[in-house]
Amino acid sequence: MCGRYTLFTPTDDLEARFDADFGDREPSYNCAPGQSLPVITDETPSEATRMEWGLTPSWADESFDLINARAETVREKRSFADAFERRRCLVPADGFYEWVGGSGSDGDSNASGKTPYRVAFEDDCPFAMAGIYERWEPPTPETTQTGLGAFGGGSGDGGDGDDGADDDSDVVETFSIVTTEPNDIVADLHHRMAVILDPDAGEEETWLRGDPDEAATLLDPYPSDEMTAHPVSTRVNSPSVDAPDLIEPVAGD
């Protein structure tokens, strides 16, 4: 799976790498589910869009918070199929974490006894993970008010005021990272890894703008030749901790 990642590459370097404006941002050494993080879509490829990590389908009655989508079933599962067909995105990163041994869930702050590892390219270069995204509008709570305010007439404006019907401010944009079988580096840590797209082979462009059949051919593990992994501090277990020393190697078991 992919339950945490890093994105601390300087903004100028990110913008040059992805040819997109990333706006004002702080480096993150512990990107976690539920956070608002930059992704790149085909709709606005010239600027990164901040979305919440944890996809909720447009048809859902409540938040789903699906952080990963399996490559093998992403085209079939109702929660992901429409997003895969129509709304694919790039998720910029420069590394990700996996947890090994012990008990508890990977990426969980209660992962008692687990050793976190950071996986990255040897030069910490930024890369793009394959993502899908959705727009979800939380259902409007039913009102029990029976006074004039419930009918929009309590302000003395004859009910012609802005009732918010055309306001999309409540729409929540969310994304999920597609995972696949692990490469040789990740296989020692976990049985899944994020799909990493090869820019030199045109995979980022195909993922954003190709048809679904073309996109489906990209869902394989990235070769491990240029990648590395090392144990890091268990302080990364807490999503509230975000500091440069989180990526530093520590003594493993």
PDB file of C-alpha atoms in Angstrom:
ATOM      1  CA  MET A   1       0.000   0.000   0.000  1.00  0.00           C
ATOM      2  CA  CYS A   2       0.990   3.644   0.095  1.00  0.00           C
ATOM      3  CA  GLY A   3       0.005   5.208   3.397  1.00  0.00           C
ATOM      4  CA  ARG A   4       2.554   8.027   3.745  1.00  0.00           C
ATOM      5  CA  TYR A   5       4.939   9.837   1.441  1.00  0.00           C
ATOM      6  CA  THR A   6       7.292  12.810   1.243  1.00  0.00           C
ATOM      7  CA  LEU A   7       7.363  15.927  -0.917  1.00  0.00           C
ATOM      8  CA  PHE A   8      10.155  18.256   0.184  1.00  0.00           C
ATOM      9  CA  THR A   9      11.713  19.028  -3.220  1.00  0.00           C
ATOM     10  CA  PRO A  10      12.150  22.819  -3.548  1.00  0.00           C
ATOM     11  CA  THR A  11       9.235  24.463  -5.318  1.00  0.00           C
ATOM     12  CA  ASP A  12      11.364  25.783  -8.190  1.00  0.00           C
ATOM     13  CA  ASP A  13      12.636  22.276  -8.892  1.00  0.00           C
ATOM     14  CA  LEU A  14       9.131  20.810  -8.697  1.00  0.00           C
ATOM     15  CA  GLU A  15       7.801  23.405 -11.108  1.00  0.00           C
ATOM     16  CA  ALA A  16      10.619  22.707 -13.552  1.00  0.00           C
ATOM     17  CA  ARG A  17      10.109  18.950 -13.256  1.00  0.00           C
ATOM     18  CA  PHE A  18       6.339  18.996 -13.833  1.00  0.00           C
ATOM     19  CA  ASP A  19       6.047  22.241 -15.831  1.00  0.00           C
ATOM     20  CA  ALA A  20       3.347  23.403 -13.440  1.00  0.00           C
ATOM     21  CA  ASP A  21       2.838  26.151 -10.873  1.00  0.00           C
ATOM     22  CA  PHE A  22       2.820  24.770  -7.320  1.00  0.00           C
ATOM     23  CA  GLY A  23       2.000  28.095  -5.663  1.00  0.00           C
ATOM     24  CA  ASP A  24       2.837  28.715  -2.014  1.00  0.00           C
ATOM     25  CA  ARG A  25       3.745  25.477  -0.301  1.00  0.00           C
ATOM     26  CA  GLU A  26       5.780  24.126   2.554  1.00  0.00           C
ATOM     27  CA  PRO A  27       7.970  21.030   2.237  1.00  0.00           C
ATOM     28  CA  SER A  28       6.380  17.930   3.749  1.00  0.00           C
ATOM     29  CA  TYR A  29       8.291  15.005   5.194  1.00  0.00           C
ATOM     30  CA  ASN A  30       5.150  13.151   6.265  1.00  0.00           C
ATOM     31  CA  CYS A  31       2.276  13.512   3.784  1.00  0.00           C
ATOM     32  CA  ALA A  32      -0.642  11.664   5.381  1.00  0.00           C
ATOM     33  CA  PRO A  33      -4.226  10.691   4.534  1.00  0.00           C
ATOM     34  CA  GLY A  34      -6.722  13.460   5.115  1.00  0.00           C
ATOM     35  CA  GLN A  35      -4.235  16.188   4.257  1.00  0.00           C
ATOM     36  CA  SER A  36      -4.694  18.615   1.362  1.00  0.00           C
ATOM     37  CA  LEU A  37      -1.876  17.802  -1.071  1.00  0.00           C
ATOM     38  CA  PRO A  38      -0.889  18.861  -4.620  1.00  0.00           C
ATOM     39  CA  VAL A  39      -1.874  16.767  -7.636  1.00  0.00           C
ATOM     40  CA  ILE A  40      -1.746  17.487 -11.362  1.00  0.00           C
ATOM     41  CA  THR A  41      -4.785  16.872 -13.541  1.00  0.00           C
ATOM     42  CA  ASP A  42      -5.449  17.020 -17.282  1.00  0.00           C
ATOM     43  CA  GLU A  43      -7.996  19.775 -16.641  1.00  0.00           C
ATOM     44  CA  THR A  44      -5.388  22.185 -15.248  1.00  0.00           C
ATOM     45  CA  PRO A  45      -1.987  20.675 -16.102  1.00  0.00           C
ATOM     46  CA  SER A  46      -0.205  24.025 -15.783  1.00  0.00           C
ATOM     47  CA  GLU A  47      -0.897  24.299 -12.063  1.00  0.00           C
ATOM     48  CA  ALA A  48      -1.020  21.836  -9.210  1.00  0.00           C
ATOM     49  CA  THR A  49      -4.411  21.453  -7.547  1.00  0.00           C
ATOM     50  CA  ARG A  50      -4.677  20.728  -3.843  1.00  0.00           C
ATOM     51  CA  MET A  51      -6.959  17.814  -3.038  1.00  0.00           C
ATOM     52  CA  GLU A  52      -7.651  15.769   0.068  1.00  0.00           C
ATOM     53  CA  TRP A  53      -5.934  12.394   0.198  1.00  0.00           C
ATOM     54  CA  GLY A  54      -8.680   9.809   0.641  1.00  0.00           C
ATOM     55  CA  LEU A  55     -11.103   9.396  -2.263  1.00  0.00           C
ATOM     56  CA  THR A  56     -14.849   9.625  -1.804  1.00  0.00           C
ATOM     57  CA  PRO A  57     -16.983   8.695  -4.855  1.00  0.00           C
ATOM     58  CA  SER A  58     -19.347  11.366  -6.145  1.00  0.00           C
ATOM     59  CA  TRP A  59     -22.370   9.171  -5.391  1.00  0.00           C
ATOM     60  CA  ALA A  60     -21.463   8.491  -1.738  1.00  0.00           C
ATOM     61  CA  ASP A  61     -23.727   9.523   1.143  1.00  0.00           C
ATOM     62  CA  GLU A  62     -20.764   9.806   3.481  1.00  0.00           C
ATOM     63  CA  SER A  63     -16.999  10.203   3.316  1.00  0.00           C
ATOM     64  CA  PHE A  64     -15.174   7.028   2.225  1.00  0.00           C
ATOM     65  CA  ASP A  65     -11.521   8.159   2.599  1.00  0.00           C
ATOM     66  CA  LEU A  66     -10.110   5.519   0.212  1.00  0.00           C
ATOM     67  CA  ILE A  67      -6.378   6.249   0.115  1.00  0.00           C
ATOM     68  CA  ASN A  68      -5.396   3.427  -2.277  1.00  0.00           C
ATOM     69  CA  ALA A  69      -6.942   1.709  -5.301  1.00  0.00           C
ATOM     70  CA  ARG A  70      -5.675  -1.697  -6.433  1.00  0.00           C
ATOM     71  CA  ALA A  71      -4.459  -1.753 -10.041  1.00  0.00           C
ATOM     72  CA  GLU A  72      -6.021  -5.170 -10.588  1.00  0.00           C
ATOM     73  CA  THR A  73      -9.556  -3.978  -9.786  1.00  0.00           C
ATOM     74  CA  VAL A  74      -9.493  -0.195 -10.283  1.00  0.00           C
ATOM     75  CA  ARG A  75     -11.515  -0.492 -13.516  1.00  0.00           C
ATOM     76  CA  GLU A  76     -14.117  -2.771 -11.942  1.00  0.00           C
ATOM     77  CA  LYS A  77     -14.840  -1.434  -8.452  1.00  0.00           C
ATOM     78  CA  ARG A  78     -17.721   0.992  -8.353  1.00  0.00           C
ATOM     79  CA  SER A  79     -15.798   3.342  -6.046  1.00  0.00           C
ATOM     80  CA  PHE A  80     -12.984   3.790  -8.575  1.00  0.00           C
ATOM     81  CA  ALA A  81     -14.173   2.842 -12.077  1.00  0.00           C
ATOM     82  CA  ASP A  82     -15.568   6.214 -13.168  1.00  0.00           C
ATOM     83  CA  ALA A  83     -12.560   8.105 -11.828  1.00  0.00           C
ATOM     84  CA  PHE A  84     -10.205   5.759 -13.673  1.00  0.00           C
ATOM     85  CA  GLU A  85     -12.113   6.305 -16.908  1.00  0.00           C
ATOM     86  CA  ARG A  86     -12.355  10.093 -16.646  1.00  0.00           C
ATOM     87  CA  ARG A  87     -10.304  11.611 -13.807  1.00  0.00           C
ATOM     88  CA  ARG A  88      -6.704  10.451 -13.568  1.00  0.00           C
ATOM     89  CA  CYS A  89      -4.003  12.592 -11.960  1.00  0.00           C
ATOM     90  CA  LEU A  90      -0.311  12.687 -11.127  1.00  0.00           C
ATOM     91  CA  VAL A  91       0.602  12.642  -7.432  1.00  0.00           C
ATOM     92  CA  PRO A  92       4.047  14.264  -7.036  1.00  0.00           C
ATOM     93  CA  ALA A  93       6.343  12.750  -4.408  1.00  0.00           C
ATOM     94  CA  ASP A  94      10.029  12.252  -3.689  1.00  0.00           C
ATOM     95  CA  GLY A  95       9.720   9.170  -1.507  1.00  0.00           C
ATOM     96  CA  PHE A  96       7.256   7.038   0.436  1.00  0.00           C
ATOM     97  CA  TYR A  97       7.174   5.060   3.674  1.00  0.00           C
ATOM     98  CA  GLU A  98       6.463   1.406   4.404  1.00  0.00           C
ATOM     99  CA  TRP A  99       6.328  -0.366   7.759  1.00  0.00           C
ATOM    100  CA  VAL A 100       7.904  -3.753   8.472  1.00  0.00           C
ATOM    101  CA  GLY A 101       7.376  -6.334  11.244  1.00  0.00           C
ATOM    102  CA  GLY A 102       5.508  -6.008  14.540  1.00  0.00           C
ATOM    103  CA  SER A 103       1.739  -5.557  14.739  1.00  0.00           C
ATOM    104  CA  GLY A 104      -0.777  -2.955  13.657  1.00  0.00           C
ATOM    105  CA  SER A 105      -1.618  -1.477  10.280  1.00  0.00           C
ATOM    106  CA  ASP A 106       0.940  -0.058   7.869  1.00  0.00           C
ATOM    107  CA  GLY A 107       1.035   3.708   8.059  1.00  0.00           C
ATOM    108  CA  ASP A 108      -0.860   3.608  11.353  1.00  0.00           C
ATOM    109  CA  SER A 109       0.381   5.683  14.266  1.00  0.00           C
ATOM    110  CA  ASN A 110      -0.450   2.650  16.430  1.00  0.00           C
ATOM    111  CA  ALA A 111       1.835   0.373  14.393  1.00  0.00           C
ATOM    112  CA  SER A 112       3.373  -1.069  17.548  1.00  0.00           C
ATOM    113  CA  GLY A 113       6.747  -2.698  16.996  1.00  0.00           C
ATOM    114  CA  LYS A 114       6.917  -1.902  13.280  1.00  0.00           C
ATOM    115  CA  THR A 115      10.007  -0.378  11.690  1.00  0.00           C
ATOM    116  CA  PRO A 116       9.287   2.388   9.173  1.00  0.00           C
ATOM    117  CA  TYR A 117      11.348   2.521   5.986  1.00  0.00           C
ATOM    118  CA  ARG A 118      11.643   5.299   3.456  1.00  0.00           C
ATOM    119  CA  VAL A 119      11.752   4.258  -0.204  1.00  0.00           C
ATOM    120  CA  ALA A 120      13.046   6.744  -2.785  1.00  0.00           C
ATOM    121  CA  PHE A 121      15.263   7.179  -5.789  1.00  0.00           C
ATOM    122  CA  GLU A 122      18.950   7.294  -4.950  1.00  0.00           C
ATOM    123  CA  ASP A 123      19.163  11.017  -5.720  1.00  0.00           C
ATOM    124  CA  ASP A 124      15.830  11.881  -4.011  1.00  0.00           C
ATOM    125  CA  CYS A 125      14.499  13.133  -7.353  1.00  0.00           C
ATOM    126  CA  PRO A 126      10.748  13.862  -7.543  1.00  0.00           C
ATOM    127  CA  PHE A 127       8.480  11.427  -9.358  1.00  0.00           C
ATOM    128  CA  ALA A 128       4.797  10.969 -10.132  1.00  0.00           C
ATOM    129  CA  MET A 129       2.564   8.292  -8.641  1.00  0.00           C
ATOM    130  CA  ALA A 130      -0.556   7.302 -10.566  1.00  0.00           C
ATOM    131  CA  GLY A 131      -3.654   8.777  -8.972  1.00  0.00           C
ATOM    132  CA  ILE A 132      -7.376   9.078  -9.577  1.00  0.00           C
ATOM    133  CA  TYR A 133      -9.622  11.800  -8.220  1.00  0.00           C
ATOM    134  CA  GLU A 134     -13.265  12.604  -7.533  1.00  0.00           C
ATOM    135  CA  ARG A 135     -15.483  15.545  -6.697  1.00  0.00           C
ATOM    136  CA  TRP A 136     -17.901  14.857  -3.865  1.00  0.00           C
ATOM    137  CA  GLU A 137     -20.615  17.089  -2.488  1.00  0.00           C
ATOM    138  CA  PRO A 138     -21.584  16.144   1.071  1.00  0.00           C
ATOM    139  CA  PRO A 139     -25.345  15.733   1.457  1.00  0.00           C
ATOM    140  CA  THR A 140     -27.154  18.764   2.821  1.00  0.00           C
ATOM    141  CA  PRO A 141     -28.487  18.122   6.332  1.00  0.00           C
ATOM    142  CA  GLU A 142     -32.258  18.244   6.544  1.00  0.00           C
ATOM    143  CA  THR A 143     -33.516  21.250   8.490  1.00  0.00           C
ATOM    144  CA  THR A 144     -36.128  20.969  11.178  1.00  0.00           C
ATOM    145  CA  GLN A 145     -36.688  24.713  11.241  1.00  0.00           C
ATOM    146  CA  THR A 146     -40.251  25.750  10.400  1.00  0.00           C
ATOM    147  CA  GLY A 147     -39.955  29.520  10.762  1.00  0.00           C
ATOM    148  CA  LEU A 148     -39.507  32.052   7.992  1.00  0.00           C
ATOM    149  CA  GLY A 149     -35.767  31.381   7.827  1.00  0.00           C
ATOM    150  CA  ALA A 150     -36.397  27.845   6.631  1.00  0.00           C
ATOM    151  CA  PHE A 151     -38.093  29.253   3.539  1.00  0.00           C
ATOM    152  CA  GLY A 152     -35.536  31.954   2.795  1.00  0.00           C
ATOM    153  CA  GLY A 153     -37.931  34.773   3.643  1.00  0.00           C
ATOM    154  CA  GLY A 154     -36.689  35.781   7.044  1.00  0.00           C
ATOM    155  CA  SER A 155     -34.256  38.441   5.802  1.00  0.00           C
ATOM    156  CA  GLY A 156     -36.931  40.718   4.323  1.00  0.00           C
ATOM    157  CA  ASP A 157     -35.506  40.363   0.813  1.00  0.00           C
ATOM    158  CA  GLY A 158     -38.538  38.636  -0.633  1.00  0.00           C
ATOM    159  CA  GLY A 159     -36.652  35.373  -0.995  1.00  0.00           C
ATOM    160  CA  ASP A 160     -34.582  36.684  -3.898  1.00  0.00           C
ATOM    161  CA  GLY A 161     -31.266  36.504  -2.085  1.00  0.00           C
ATOM    162  CA  ASP A 162     -28.456  34.071  -2.868  1.00  0.00           C
ATOM    163  CA  ASP A 163     -29.584  30.690  -1.566  1.00  0.00           C
ATOM    164  CA  GLY A 164     -26.299  28.990  -2.452  1.00  0.00           C
ATOM    165  CA  ALA A 165     -27.879  26.754  -5.087  1.00  0.00           C
ATOM    166  CA  ASP A 166     -25.096  27.532  -7.562  1.00  0.00           C
ATOM    167  CA  ASP A 167     -22.333  27.592  -4.971  1.00  0.00           C
ATOM    168  CA  ASP A 168     -19.798  24.796  -5.388  1.00  0.00           C
ATOM    169  CA  SER A 169     -17.827  25.771  -2.286  1.00  0.00           C
ATOM    170  CA  ASP A 170     -19.014  22.631  -0.497  1.00  0.00           C
ATOM    171  CA  VAL A 171     -17.613  20.304  -3.164  1.00  0.00           C
ATOM    172  CA  VAL A 172     -14.703  18.252  -1.808  1.00  0.00           C
ATOM    173  CA  GLU A 173     -12.001  17.144  -4.231  1.00  0.00           C
ATOM    174  CA  THR A 174     -10.321  13.917  -3.154  1.00  0.00           C
ATOM    175  CA  PHE A 175      -7.753  11.532  -4.614  1.00  0.00           C
ATOM    176  CA  SER A 176      -6.462   7.998  -4.256  1.00  0.00           C
ATOM    177  CA  ILE A 177      -3.101   6.464  -5.190  1.00  0.00           C
ATOM    178  CA  VAL A 178      -3.121   3.371  -7.408  1.00  0.00           C
ATOM    179  CA  THR A 179      -1.036   0.454  -6.097  1.00  0.00           C
ATOM    180  CA  THR A 180       0.398  -2.623  -7.772  1.00  0.00           C
ATOM    181  CA  GLU A 181       2.725  -5.561  -7.090  1.00  0.00           C
ATOM    182  CA  PRO A 182       6.036  -4.549  -5.456  1.00  0.00           C
ATOM    183  CA  ASN A 183       9.406  -4.362  -7.143  1.00  0.00           C
ATOM    184  CA  ASP A 184      12.450  -6.094  -5.629  1.00  0.00           C
ATOM    185  CA  ILE A 185      13.198  -3.237  -3.208  1.00  0.00           C
ATOM    186  CA  VAL A 186       9.661  -2.896  -1.864  1.00  0.00           C
ATOM    187  CA  ALA A 187       8.959  -6.656  -1.808  1.00  0.00           C
ATOM    188  CA  ASP A 188      11.103  -6.973   1.322  1.00  0.00           C
ATOM    189  CA  LEU A 189       8.926  -4.356   3.024  1.00  0.00           C
ATOM    190  CA  HIS A 190       5.376  -4.819   1.747  1.00  0.00           C
ATOM    191  CA  HIS A 191       3.310  -6.780  -0.763  1.00  0.00           C
ATOM    192  CA  ARG A 192       2.061  -3.622  -2.545  1.00  0.00           C
ATOM    193  CA  MET A 193       3.595  -0.416  -3.840  1.00  0.00           C
ATOM    194  CA  ALA A 194       2.411   2.761  -5.530  1.00  0.00           C
ATOM    195  CA  VAL A 195       2.391   2.808  -9.316  1.00  0.00           C
ATOM    196  CA  ILE A 196       5.294   5.091 -10.297  1.00  0.00           C
ATOM    197  CA  LEU A 197       5.130   6.502 -13.820  1.00  0.00           C
ATOM    198  CA  ASP A 198       8.209   6.693 -16.039  1.00  0.00           C
ATOM    199  CA  PRO A 199       8.457  10.195 -17.570  1.00  0.00           C
ATOM    200  CA  ASP A 200      11.125   9.157 -20.079  1.00  0.00           C
ATOM    201  CA  ALA A 201       8.730   6.592 -21.551  1.00  0.00           C
ATOM    202  CA  GLY A 202       5.910   9.137 -21.771  1.00  0.00           C
ATOM    203  CA  GLU A 203       3.896   7.383 -19.072  1.00  0.00           C
ATOM    204  CA  GLU A 204       2.892  10.556 -17.220  1.00  0.00           C
ATOM    205  CA  GLU A 205       1.418  12.011 -20.401  1.00  0.00           C
ATOM    206  CA  THR A 206      -0.353   8.738 -21.213  1.00  0.00           C
ATOM    207  CA  TRP A 207      -1.776   8.470 -17.694  1.00  0.00           C
ATOM    208  CA  LEU A 208      -3.251  11.961 -17.906  1.00  0.00           C
ATOM    209  CA  ARG A 209      -4.425  12.029 -21.513  1.00  0.00           C
ATOM    210  CA  GLY A 210      -4.458   8.476 -22.856  1.00  0.00           C
ATOM    211  CA  ASP A 211      -7.608   6.391 -23.176  1.00  0.00           C
ATOM    212  CA  PRO A 212      -8.426   3.919 -20.375  1.00  0.00           C
ATOM    213  CA  ASP A 213      -6.936   0.949 -22.229  1.00  0.00           C
ATOM    214  CA  GLU A 214      -3.659   2.813 -22.684  1.00  0.00           C
ATOM    215  CA  ALA A 215      -3.629   3.886 -19.038  1.00  0.00           C
ATOM    216  CA  ALA A 216      -4.228   0.317 -17.899  1.00  0.00           C
ATOM    217  CA  THR A 217      -0.959  -0.813 -19.506  1.00  0.00           C
ATOM    218  CA  LEU A 218       1.007   1.383 -17.073  1.00  0.00           C
ATOM    219  CA  LEU A 219      -0.060  -0.350 -13.873  1.00  0.00           C
ATOM    220  CA  ASP A 220       3.086  -2.375 -13.263  1.00  0.00           C
ATOM    221  CA  PRO A 221       5.859  -2.044 -10.658  1.00  0.00           C
ATOM    222  CA  TYR A 222       8.610   0.461 -11.362  1.00  0.00           C
ATOM    223  CA  PRO A 223      12.047  -1.171 -11.782  1.00  0.00           C
ATOM    224  CA  SER A 224      14.068  -1.149  -8.568  1.00  0.00           C
ATOM    225  CA  ASP A 225      17.495  -0.489 -10.127  1.00  0.00           C
ATOM    226  CA  GLU A 226      17.636   3.208  -9.181  1.00  0.00           C
ATOM    227  CA  MET A 227      15.721   2.962  -5.908  1.00  0.00           C
ATOM    228  CA  THR A 228      16.850   2.574  -2.328  1.00  0.00           C
ATOM    229  CA  ALA A 229      15.274   1.962   1.083  1.00  0.00           C
ATOM    230  CA  HIS A 230      16.430   2.606   4.643  1.00  0.00           C
ATOM    231  CA  PRO A 231      14.884   2.510   8.133  1.00  0.00           C
ATOM    232  CA  VAL A 232      13.803   5.822   9.647  1.00  0.00           C
ATOM    233  CA  SER A 233      12.588   7.082  13.005  1.00  0.00           C
ATOM    234  CA  THR A 234       9.302   5.780  14.423  1.00  0.00           C
ATOM    235  CA  ARG A 235       8.390   9.427  14.944  1.00  0.00           C
ATOM    236  CA  VAL A 236       7.001   9.241  11.402  1.00  0.00           C
ATOM    237  CA  ASN A 237       4.217   7.039  12.814  1.00  0.00           C
ATOM    238  CA  SER A 238       2.403  10.176  13.959  1.00  0.00           C
ATOM    239  CA  PRO A 239       0.848  12.258  11.153  1.00  0.00           C
ATOM    240  CA  SER A 240       1.282  15.342  13.356  1.00  0.00           C
ATOM    241  CA  VAL A 241       5.077  15.066  13.155  1.00  0.00           C
ATOM    242  CA  ASP A 242       6.586  16.688  10.065  1.00  0.00           C
ATOM    243  CA  ALA A 243      10.300  17.462  10.227  1.00  0.00           C
ATOM    244  CA  PRO A 244      13.386  17.046   8.011  1.00  0.00           C
ATOM    245  CA  ASP A 245      15.004  14.491  10.321  1.00  0.00           C
ATOM    246  CA  LEU A 246      12.173  12.020   9.622  1.00  0.00           C
ATOM    247  CA  ILE A 247      13.882  10.936   6.402  1.00  0.00           C
ATOM    248  CA  GLU A 248      17.301  10.394   7.988  1.00  0.00           C
ATOM    249  CA  PRO A 249      18.520   6.779   8.241  1.00  0.00           C
ATOM    250  CA  VAL A 250      18.498   5.144  11.660  1.00  0.00           C
ATOM    251  CA  ALA A 251      19.896   1.828  12.851  1.00  0.00           C
ATOM    252  CA  GLY A 252      17.625  -1.031  11.737  1.00  0.00           C
ATOM    253  CA  ASP A 253      16.868  -4.265  13.521  1.00  0.00           C
TER     254      ASP A 253
END
